Short mmCIF file of N, CA and C in Angstrom, two decimals:
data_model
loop_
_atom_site.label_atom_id
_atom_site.label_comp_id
_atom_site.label_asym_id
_atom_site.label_seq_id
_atom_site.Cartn_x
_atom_site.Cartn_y
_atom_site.Cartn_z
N UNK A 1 127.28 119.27 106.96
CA UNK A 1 127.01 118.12 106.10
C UNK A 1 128.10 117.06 106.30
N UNK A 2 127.46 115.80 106.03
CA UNK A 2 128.69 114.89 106.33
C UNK A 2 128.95 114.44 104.78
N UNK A 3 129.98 113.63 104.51
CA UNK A 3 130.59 113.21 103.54
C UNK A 3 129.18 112.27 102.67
N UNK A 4 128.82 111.31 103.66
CA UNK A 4 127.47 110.54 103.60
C UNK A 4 126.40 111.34 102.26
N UNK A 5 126.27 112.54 103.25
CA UNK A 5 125.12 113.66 102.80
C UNK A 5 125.36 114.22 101.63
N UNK A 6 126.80 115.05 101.35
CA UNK A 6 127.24 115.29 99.94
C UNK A 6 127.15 113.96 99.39
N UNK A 7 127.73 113.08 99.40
CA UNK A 7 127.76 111.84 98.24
C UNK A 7 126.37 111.66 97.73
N UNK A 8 125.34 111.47 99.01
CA UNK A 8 123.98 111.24 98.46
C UNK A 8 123.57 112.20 97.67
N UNK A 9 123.52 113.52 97.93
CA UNK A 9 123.20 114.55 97.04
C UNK A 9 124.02 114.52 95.52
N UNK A 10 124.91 114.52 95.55
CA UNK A 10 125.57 114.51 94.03
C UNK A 10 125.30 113.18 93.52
N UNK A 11 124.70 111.98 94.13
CA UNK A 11 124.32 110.78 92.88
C UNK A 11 122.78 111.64 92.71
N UNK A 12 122.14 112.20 93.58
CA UNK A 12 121.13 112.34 93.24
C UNK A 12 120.63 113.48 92.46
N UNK A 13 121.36 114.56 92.05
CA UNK A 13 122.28 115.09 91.22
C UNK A 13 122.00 114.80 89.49
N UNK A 14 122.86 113.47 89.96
CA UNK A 14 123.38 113.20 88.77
C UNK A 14 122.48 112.28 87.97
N UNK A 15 121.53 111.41 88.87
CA UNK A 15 120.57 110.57 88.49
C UNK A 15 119.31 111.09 87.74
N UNK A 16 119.38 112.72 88.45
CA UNK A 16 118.06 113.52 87.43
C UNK A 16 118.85 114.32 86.29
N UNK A 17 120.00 114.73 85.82
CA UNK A 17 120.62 114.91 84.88
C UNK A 17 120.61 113.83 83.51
N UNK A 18 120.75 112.33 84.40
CA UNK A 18 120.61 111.14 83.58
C UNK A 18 119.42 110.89 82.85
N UNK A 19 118.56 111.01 83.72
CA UNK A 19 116.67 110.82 83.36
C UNK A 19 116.73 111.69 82.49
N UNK A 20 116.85 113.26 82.51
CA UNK A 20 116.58 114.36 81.97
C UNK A 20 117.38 114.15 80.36
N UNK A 21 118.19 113.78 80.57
CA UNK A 21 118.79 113.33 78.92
C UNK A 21 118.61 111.95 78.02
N UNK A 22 117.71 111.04 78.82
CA UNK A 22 117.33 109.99 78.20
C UNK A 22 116.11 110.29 78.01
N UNK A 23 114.97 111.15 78.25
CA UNK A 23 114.42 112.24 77.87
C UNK A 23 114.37 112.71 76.68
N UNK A 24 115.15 113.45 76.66
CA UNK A 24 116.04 114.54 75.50
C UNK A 24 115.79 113.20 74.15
N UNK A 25 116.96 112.00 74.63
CA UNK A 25 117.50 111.38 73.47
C UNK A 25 115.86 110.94 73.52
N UNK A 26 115.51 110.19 73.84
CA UNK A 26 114.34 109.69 73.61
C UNK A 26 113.22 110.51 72.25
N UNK A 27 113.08 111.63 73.18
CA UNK A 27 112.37 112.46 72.10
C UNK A 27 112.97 113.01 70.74
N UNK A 28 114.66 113.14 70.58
CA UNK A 28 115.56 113.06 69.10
C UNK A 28 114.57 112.23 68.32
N UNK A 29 115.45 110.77 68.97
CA UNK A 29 115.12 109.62 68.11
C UNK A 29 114.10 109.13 67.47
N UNK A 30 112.49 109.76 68.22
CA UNK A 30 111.18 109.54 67.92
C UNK A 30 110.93 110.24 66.60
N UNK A 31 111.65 111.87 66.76
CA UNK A 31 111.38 112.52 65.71
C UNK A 31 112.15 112.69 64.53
N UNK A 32 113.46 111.85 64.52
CA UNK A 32 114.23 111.49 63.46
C UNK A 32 113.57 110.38 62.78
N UNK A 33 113.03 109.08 63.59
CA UNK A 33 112.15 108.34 63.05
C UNK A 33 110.97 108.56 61.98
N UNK A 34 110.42 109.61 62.45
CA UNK A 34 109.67 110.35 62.08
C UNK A 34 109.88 110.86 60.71
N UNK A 35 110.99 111.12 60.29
CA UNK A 35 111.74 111.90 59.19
C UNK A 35 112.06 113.93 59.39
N UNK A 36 111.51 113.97 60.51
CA UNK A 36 111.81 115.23 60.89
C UNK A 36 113.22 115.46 60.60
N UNK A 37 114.11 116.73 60.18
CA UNK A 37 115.38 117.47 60.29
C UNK A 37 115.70 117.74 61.39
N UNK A 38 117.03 118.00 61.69
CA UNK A 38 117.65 118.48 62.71
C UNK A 38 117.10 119.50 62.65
N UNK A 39 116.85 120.31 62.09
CA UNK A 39 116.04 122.47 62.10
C UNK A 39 114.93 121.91 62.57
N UNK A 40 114.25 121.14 62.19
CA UNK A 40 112.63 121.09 62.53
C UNK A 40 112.79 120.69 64.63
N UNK A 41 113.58 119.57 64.39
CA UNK A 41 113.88 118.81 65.84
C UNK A 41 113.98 120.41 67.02
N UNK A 42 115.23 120.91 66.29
CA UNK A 42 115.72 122.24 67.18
C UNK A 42 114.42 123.15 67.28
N UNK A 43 113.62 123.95 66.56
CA UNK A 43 112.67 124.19 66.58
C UNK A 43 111.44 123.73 67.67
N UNK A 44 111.49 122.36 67.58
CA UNK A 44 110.30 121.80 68.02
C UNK A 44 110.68 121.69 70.23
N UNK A 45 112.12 121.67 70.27
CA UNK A 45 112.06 121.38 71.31
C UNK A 45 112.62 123.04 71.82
N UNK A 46 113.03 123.96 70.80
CA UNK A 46 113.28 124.73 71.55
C UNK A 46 115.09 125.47 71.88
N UNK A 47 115.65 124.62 71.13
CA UNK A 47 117.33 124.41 71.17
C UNK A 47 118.03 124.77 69.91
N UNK A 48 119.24 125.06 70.10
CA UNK A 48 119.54 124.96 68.65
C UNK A 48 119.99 123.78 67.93
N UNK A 49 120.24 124.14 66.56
CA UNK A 49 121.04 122.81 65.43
C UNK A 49 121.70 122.10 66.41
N UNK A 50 122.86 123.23 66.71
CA UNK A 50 123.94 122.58 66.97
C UNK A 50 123.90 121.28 68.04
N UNK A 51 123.30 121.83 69.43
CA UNK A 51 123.35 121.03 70.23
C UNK A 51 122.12 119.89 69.95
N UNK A 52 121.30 119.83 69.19
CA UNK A 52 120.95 119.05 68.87
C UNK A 52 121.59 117.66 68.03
N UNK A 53 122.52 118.59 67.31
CA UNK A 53 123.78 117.66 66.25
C UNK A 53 124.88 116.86 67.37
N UNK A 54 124.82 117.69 68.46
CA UNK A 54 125.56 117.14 69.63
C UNK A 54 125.23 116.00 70.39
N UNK A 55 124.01 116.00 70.42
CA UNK A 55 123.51 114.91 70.80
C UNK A 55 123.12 113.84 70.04
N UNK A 56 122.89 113.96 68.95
CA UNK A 56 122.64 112.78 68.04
C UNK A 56 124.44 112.07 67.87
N UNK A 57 125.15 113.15 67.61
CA UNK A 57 126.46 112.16 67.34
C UNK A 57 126.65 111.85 68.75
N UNK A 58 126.83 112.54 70.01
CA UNK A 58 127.15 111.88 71.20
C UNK A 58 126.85 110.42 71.51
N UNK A 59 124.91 110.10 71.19
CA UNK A 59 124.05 108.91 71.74
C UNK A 59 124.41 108.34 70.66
N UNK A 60 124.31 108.94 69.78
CA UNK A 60 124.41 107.61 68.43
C UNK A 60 123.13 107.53 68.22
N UNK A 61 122.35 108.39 67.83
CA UNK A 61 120.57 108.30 67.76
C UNK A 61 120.91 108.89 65.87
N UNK A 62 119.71 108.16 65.79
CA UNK A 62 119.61 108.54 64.11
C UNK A 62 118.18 107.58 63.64
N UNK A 63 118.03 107.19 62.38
CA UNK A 63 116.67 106.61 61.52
C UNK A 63 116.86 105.37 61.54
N UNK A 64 116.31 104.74 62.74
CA UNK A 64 116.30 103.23 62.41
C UNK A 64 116.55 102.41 60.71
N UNK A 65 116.78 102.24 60.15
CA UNK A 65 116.78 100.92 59.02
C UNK A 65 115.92 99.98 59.43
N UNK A 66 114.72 99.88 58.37
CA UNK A 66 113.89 98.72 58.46
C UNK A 66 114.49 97.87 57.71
#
């Protein structure tokens, strides 16, 4: 492999890690909107509280204010 080849591979890597968690947040935020709980959220996707709580404080995702 050349240097070229690793570099390309690890953005590309990292670019479906990226997708895959704007994803994730995407679907939080829909169902916090929603009025769903963090238990219901964890439940629904499969994960626990916690890392669900991880990700809402990480993104900063929470209930819009109308």
């Amino acid at each position: 492999f050349t240097i070229e080849d690793l570099l390309k591979h690890y953005l590309q890597k990292k670019f479906h890690i990226l997708e895959f968690l704007q994803k994730i947040c995407s679907l939080i935020q829909k169902k916090l909107e929603k009025g769903k709980t963090i238990s219901e959220i964890a439940d629904d996707l499969e994960d626990t509280e916690e890392n669900i709580s991880h990700l809402i404080e990480q993104f900063h995702l929470g209930r819009k204010e109308s």
